[in-house]
mmCIF file of C-alpha atoms in Angstrom:
data_model
loop_
_atom_site.group_PDB
_atom_site.id
_atom_site.type_symbol
_atom_site.label_atom_id
_atom_site.label_comp_id
_atom_site.label_asym_id
_atom_site.label_seq_id
_atom_site.Cartn_x
_atom_site.Cartn_y
_atom_site.Cartn_z
ATOM 1 C CA MET A 1 100.776 102.823 89.266
ATOM 2 C CA ARG A 2 101.542 104.862 92.396
ATOM 3 C CA LEU A 3 101.953 103.064 95.717
ATOM 4 C CA LEU A 4 102.608 104.251 99.270
ATOM 5 C CA LEU A 5 104.979 102.034 101.270
ATOM 6 C CA VAL A 6 104.899 102.676 105.024
ATOM 7 C CA GLU A 7 107.714 100.839 106.805
ATOM 8 C CA ASP A 8 110.150 102.030 109.494
ATOM 9 C CA ASP A 9 112.718 99.256 108.954
ATOM 10 C CA VAL A 10 115.243 100.965 106.670
ATOM 11 C CA ARG A 11 116.709 97.791 105.186
ATOM 12 C CA LEU A 12 113.328 96.196 104.568
ATOM 13 C CA SER A 13 111.838 99.336 103.045
ATOM 14 C CA ALA A 14 114.821 99.726 100.697
ATOM 15 C CA HIS A 15 114.495 96.095 99.586
ATOM 16 C CA LEU A 16 110.730 96.345 99.089
ATOM 17 C CA ARG A 17 111.008 99.610 97.219
ATOM 18 C CA LEU A 18 113.448 98.077 94.763
ATOM 19 C CA GLU A 19 111.261 95.020 94.218
ATOM 20 C CA LEU A 20 108.117 97.081 93.824
ATOM 21 C CA GLU A 21 109.744 99.461 91.359
ATOM 22 C CA GLN A 22 111.023 96.521 89.329
ATOM 23 C CA ALA A 23 107.429 95.266 89.269
ATOM 24 C CA GLY A 24 106.326 98.561 87.725
ATOM 25 C CA PHE A 25 105.129 100.575 90.723
ATOM 26 C CA ALA A 26 106.042 104.189 91.436
ATOM 27 C CA VAL A 27 106.802 104.038 95.168
ATOM 28 C CA ASP A 28 106.570 106.776 97.802
ATOM 29 C CA LEU A 29 108.049 106.014 101.229
ATOM 30 C CA ALA A 30 106.983 106.954 104.753
ATOM 31 C CA ASP A 31 108.815 105.728 107.846
ATOM 32 C CA ASN A 32 106.430 106.951 110.562
ATOM 33 C CA GLY A 33 102.719 107.124 111.185
ATOM 34 C CA VAL A 34 102.375 110.901 111.142
ATOM 35 C CA ASP A 35 103.878 111.269 107.668
ATOM 36 C CA ALA A 36 101.958 108.229 106.446
ATOM 37 C CA GLN A 37 98.618 109.645 107.504
ATOM 38 C CA PHE A 38 99.350 112.986 105.839
ATOM 39 C CA MET A 39 100.549 111.397 102.594
ATOM 40 C CA GLY A 40 97.588 109.033 102.444
ATOM 41 C CA GLU A 41 95.179 111.930 102.912
ATOM 42 C CA SER A 42 96.793 114.225 100.358
ATOM 43 C CA GLU A 43 97.847 111.909 97.495
ATOM 44 C CA PRO A 44 95.698 109.630 95.270
ATOM 45 C CA TYR A 45 97.492 106.301 95.740
ATOM 46 C CA ALA A 46 96.337 103.149 93.959
ATOM 47 C CA LEU A 47 97.592 100.946 96.835
ATOM 48 C CA VAL A 48 99.111 101.228 100.305
ATOM 49 C CA VAL A 49 101.431 98.748 102.024
ATOM 50 C CA LEU A 50 101.246 99.610 105.714
ATOM 51 C CA ASP A 51 103.335 98.310 108.612
ATOM 52 C CA LEU A 52 101.512 98.347 111.955
ATOM 53 C CA GLY A 53 104.458 98.920 114.313
ATOM 54 C CA LEU A 54 105.280 102.528 113.407
ATOM 55 C CA PRO A 55 106.868 105.352 115.393
ATOM 56 C CA GLY A 56 104.881 108.537 115.837
ATOM 57 C CA ARG A 57 101.456 106.977 115.297
ATOM 58 C CA PRO A 58 100.422 103.297 115.194
ATOM 59 C CA GLY A 59 99.554 101.878 111.805
ATOM 60 C CA LEU A 60 96.083 100.850 112.968
ATOM 61 C CA GLU A 61 95.333 104.405 114.041
ATOM 62 C CA VAL A 62 96.536 105.743 110.678
ATOM 63 C CA LEU A 63 94.244 103.313 108.884
ATOM 64 C CA ARG A 64 91.271 104.167 111.096
ATOM 65 C CA GLN A 65 91.751 107.865 110.350
ATOM 66 C CA TRP A 66 91.886 107.230 106.601
ATOM 67 C CA ARG A 67 88.695 105.197 106.675
ATOM 68 C CA ALA A 68 86.915 107.702 108.905
ATOM 69 C CA ALA A 69 87.751 110.388 106.340
ATOM 70 C CA GLY A 70 86.242 108.294 103.541
ATOM 71 C CA ASN A 71 89.542 107.173 102.014
ATOM 72 C CA ALA A 72 88.844 103.733 100.475
ATOM 73 C CA VAL A 73 92.313 103.103 98.980
ATOM 74 C CA PRO A 74 93.167 99.366 99.106
ATOM 75 C CA VAL A 75 95.476 98.711 102.079
ATOM 76 C CA LEU A 76 97.614 95.647 102.728
ATOM 77 C CA ILE A 77 98.983 95.411 106.255
ATOM 78 C CA LEU A 78 102.492 94.156 107.044
ATOM 79 C CA THR A 79 103.294 93.131 110.588
ATOM 80 C CA ALA A 80 105.390 90.698 112.568
ATOM 81 C CA ARG A 81 102.373 90.034 114.762
ATOM 82 C CA ASP A 82 100.628 87.071 113.175
ATOM 83 C CA ALA A 83 98.051 86.039 115.804
ATOM 84 C CA TRP A 84 94.461 85.787 114.614
ATOM 85 C CA HIS A 85 93.306 88.611 116.912
ATOM 86 C CA GLU A 86 95.853 90.957 115.327
ATOM 87 C CA LYS A 87 94.445 90.098 111.913
ATOM 88 C CA VAL A 88 90.938 90.809 113.158
ATOM 89 C CA ASP A 89 92.040 94.176 114.582
ATOM 90 C CA GLY A 90 93.547 95.046 111.214
ATOM 91 C CA PHE A 91 90.397 94.161 109.300
ATOM 92 C CA LYS A 92 88.258 96.020 111.827
ATOM 93 C CA ALA A 93 90.360 99.110 111.161
ATOM 94 C CA GLY A 94 89.699 98.798 107.430
ATOM 95 C CA ALA A 95 92.482 96.661 105.950
ATOM 96 C CA ASP A 96 91.812 94.828 102.689
ATOM 97 C CA ASP A 97 94.513 92.187 103.098
ATOM 98 C CA TYR A 98 97.154 91.056 105.591
ATOM 99 C CA LEU A 99 100.641 89.596 105.295
ATOM 100 C CA GLY A 100 102.701 88.520 108.303
ATOM 101 C CA LYS A 101 106.478 88.849 108.467
ATOM 102 C CA PRO A 102 108.602 87.142 107.349
ATOM 103 C CA PHE A 103 107.190 86.786 103.846
ATOM 104 C CA HIS A 104 108.335 86.188 100.294
ATOM 105 C CA THR A 105 108.305 89.248 98.063
ATOM 106 C CA ALA A 106 106.588 87.204 95.352
ATOM 107 C CA GLU A 107 103.600 86.672 97.646
ATOM 108 C CA LEU A 108 103.415 90.383 98.441
ATOM 109 C CA LEU A 109 103.410 91.217 94.719
ATOM 110 C CA ALA A 110 100.742 88.593 94.040
ATOM 111 C CA ARG A 111 98.500 89.989 96.751
ATOM 112 C CA LEU A 112 98.935 93.548 95.497
ATOM 113 C CA GLN A 113 98.047 92.474 91.977
ATOM 114 C CA ALA A 114 94.973 90.729 93.378
ATOM 115 C CA LEU A 115 93.875 93.942 95.109
ATOM 116 C CA LEU A 116 94.325 95.824 91.844
ATOM 117 C CA ARG A 117 92.307 93.245 89.924
ATOM 118 C CA ARG A 118 89.436 93.655 92.332
ATOM 119 C CA GLY A 119 89.338 97.377 91.592
ATOM 120 C CA VAL A 120 89.731 97.045 87.815
ATOM 121 C CA ALA A 121 87.090 94.342 87.607
ATOM 122 C CA ARG A 122 84.551 96.433 89.496
ATOM 123 C CA PRO A 123 81.627 97.062 87.143
ATOM 124 C CA HIS A 124 80.342 100.554 86.450
ATOM 125 C CA GLY A 125 76.727 101.395 87.165
ATOM 126 C CA ARG A 126 74.202 101.255 89.946
ATOM 127 C CA LEU A 127 72.655 98.311 91.720
ATOM 128 C CA GLN A 128 69.445 98.546 93.748
ATOM 129 C CA ALA A 129 68.141 96.095 96.323
ATOM 130 C CA ALA A 130 66.597 96.109 99.800
ATOM 131 C CA GLY A 131 66.128 99.884 99.802
ATOM 132 C CA LEU A 132 69.776 100.580 98.947
ATOM 133 C CA GLU A 133 71.443 102.005 95.858
ATOM 134 C CA LEU A 134 75.024 100.868 95.274
ATOM 135 C CA ASP A 135 77.242 103.061 93.072
ATOM 136 C CA GLU A 136 79.633 100.533 91.569
ATOM 137 C CA GLU A 137 81.949 103.131 90.083
ATOM 138 C CA GLN A 138 82.373 105.298 93.177
ATOM 139 C CA GLN A 139 82.187 102.333 95.579
ATOM 140 C CA THR A 140 79.541 104.031 97.718
ATOM 141 C CA VAL A 141 76.031 103.169 98.872
ATOM 142 C CA ARG A 142 73.048 105.232 99.923
ATOM 143 C CA PRO A 143 69.504 104.515 101.046
ATOM 144 C CA SER A 144 67.139 104.868 98.087
ATOM 145 C CA GLY A 145 65.701 108.374 97.931
ATOM 146 C CA SER A 146 68.318 109.733 100.354
ATOM 147 C CA ASP A 147 71.211 112.124 99.798
ATOM 148 C CA GLU A 148 73.331 110.369 102.438
ATOM 149 C CA THR A 149 76.344 108.691 100.824
ATOM 150 C CA ILE A 150 78.267 105.959 102.663
ATOM 151 C CA THR A 151 81.810 105.125 101.571
ATOM 152 C CA LEU A 152 82.819 101.460 101.485
ATOM 153 C CA THR A 153 86.218 99.791 101.582
ATOM 154 C CA GLY A 154 87.028 97.339 98.801
ATOM 155 C CA THR A 155 86.048 94.256 100.768
ATOM 156 C CA GLU A 156 82.914 95.895 102.179
ATOM 157 C CA PHE A 157 81.904 96.800 98.630
ATOM 158 C CA ARG A 158 82.394 93.295 97.265
ATOM 159 C CA LEU A 159 80.528 91.731 100.185
ATOM 160 C CA LEU A 160 77.590 94.130 99.987
ATOM 161 C CA ARG A 161 77.396 93.798 96.194
ATOM 162 C CA TYR A 162 77.180 90.016 96.478
ATOM 163 C CA PHE A 163 74.468 90.300 99.116
ATOM 164 C CA MET A 164 72.516 92.725 96.925
ATOM 165 C CA LEU A 165 72.714 90.339 93.981
ATOM 166 C CA HIS A 166 71.269 87.539 96.135
ATOM 167 C CA PRO A 167 68.628 89.050 98.468
ATOM 168 C CA GLY A 168 66.709 86.587 100.593
ATOM 169 C CA ARG A 169 69.133 83.749 99.916
ATOM 170 C CA VAL A 170 70.962 81.925 102.711
ATOM 171 C CA LEU A 171 74.699 82.368 102.023
ATOM 172 C CA SER A 172 77.209 80.296 103.991
ATOM 173 C CA LYS A 173 80.420 81.775 105.376
ATOM 174 C CA SER A 174 82.565 79.588 103.140
ATOM 175 C CA HIS A 175 80.591 80.594 100.053
ATOM 176 C CA LEU A 176 80.881 84.292 100.867
ATOM 177 C CA ALA A 177 84.624 83.951 101.438
ATOM 178 C CA GLU A 178 85.046 82.341 98.030
ATOM 179 C CA GLN A 179 83.266 85.269 96.385
ATOM 180 C CA ILE A 180 85.130 88.153 98.018
ATOM 181 C CA TYR A 181 88.672 86.909 98.675
ATOM 182 C CA ASP A 182 91.464 85.961 96.297
ATOM 183 C CA PHE A 183 93.184 84.136 99.173
ATOM 184 C CA ALA A 184 90.106 82.684 100.835
ATOM 185 C CA ALA A 185 91.944 79.983 102.785
ATOM 186 C CA GLU A 186 93.659 82.599 104.944
ATOM 187 C CA HIS A 187 90.493 84.450 105.896
ATOM 188 C CA ASP A 188 88.694 82.587 108.653
ATOM 189 C CA SER A 189 85.151 83.041 109.921
ATOM 190 C CA ASN A 190 86.278 85.563 112.548
ATOM 191 C CA VAL A 191 87.432 87.919 109.805
ATOM 192 C CA LEU A 192 84.266 87.508 107.735
ATOM 193 C CA GLU A 193 82.216 88.337 110.822
ATOM 194 C CA VAL A 194 84.215 91.561 111.168
ATOM 195 C CA TYR A 195 83.082 92.674 107.717
ATOM 196 C CA ILE A 196 79.502 91.612 108.357
ATOM 197 C CA ASN A 197 79.465 93.703 111.524
ATOM 198 C CA ARG A 198 81.047 96.672 109.749
ATOM 199 C CA LEU A 199 78.268 96.618 107.155
ATOM 200 C CA ARG A 200 75.671 96.326 109.904
ATOM 201 C CA ARG A 201 77.097 99.400 111.645
ATOM 202 C CA LYS A 202 77.007 101.385 108.415
ATOM 203 C CA LEU A 203 73.649 100.189 107.067
ATOM 204 C CA GLY A 204 71.670 98.950 110.050
ATOM 205 C CA ARG A 205 71.653 95.600 111.795
ATOM 206 C CA ASP A 206 68.306 94.458 110.357
ATOM 207 C CA LEU A 207 69.590 94.218 106.762
ATOM 208 C CA ILE A 208 71.828 91.191 107.395
ATOM 209 C CA ALA A 209 70.406 88.378 109.491
ATOM 210 C CA THR A 210 72.410 85.500 110.938
ATOM 211 C CA ARG A 211 71.054 81.995 110.406
ATOM 212 C CA ARG A 212 72.823 79.904 113.022
ATOM 213 C CA GLY A 213 74.643 76.970 111.495
ATOM 214 C CA GLN A 214 73.751 78.114 107.954
ATOM 215 C CA GLY A 215 75.157 81.566 107.250
ATOM 216 C CA TYR A 216 73.599 84.967 106.489
ATOM 217 C CA VAL A 217 70.525 86.348 104.725
ATOM 218 C CA PHE A 218 70.366 89.844 103.233
ATOM 219 C CA GLY A 219 67.175 91.863 102.961
ATOM 220 C CA PRO A 220 64.880 94.198 104.892
ATOM 221 C CA GLY A 221 63.116 92.618 107.818
ATOM 222 C CA THR A 222 64.905 89.276 107.535
ATOM 223 C CA PRO A 223 64.258 87.220 110.699
#
């Protein structure tokens, strides 16, 4: 399993590389944002561990560029900045998970395995609902009858799939978090709202309605 580790701290990157290789990963290293962006665009990695505070190009900018190019590789962000607004910025940029420094290597490995399980468990086929067709193998969605294909990140995919399986049903924030996160306790309502808004930007605001004090409803023309 090939993994890209992006970290400019030499001692930390050496330690993490050793631990990751002992866990069975083949690890490529990048110590700046320019190299990281190039490597992420040119190599088919199964996972990326990305530090935000990088020389050359900020980690958030690297991640935004990957997502804008349609690269949906699972990305876990590492950063010393652990305020909630930094987490939200990371998820807005397209991160799938977040781990603040300092951390235990065992937790990092557990989170990476969780990201892998999400991908392996993804069913193959197509799901249709509310005028959308979800390709569960390619992790893309398109309006029914259209040739326009929209790429989704892992968390966007899981959230949209759950909505499409339950159209017209009021789904609370806590219930949605339980369905899409392996570490639900660490993902507050601010973060879930980020993903809701990202889906609205990609698919149209009318498909996901907010029911104040209750949660969200998915479907065309929901009030």
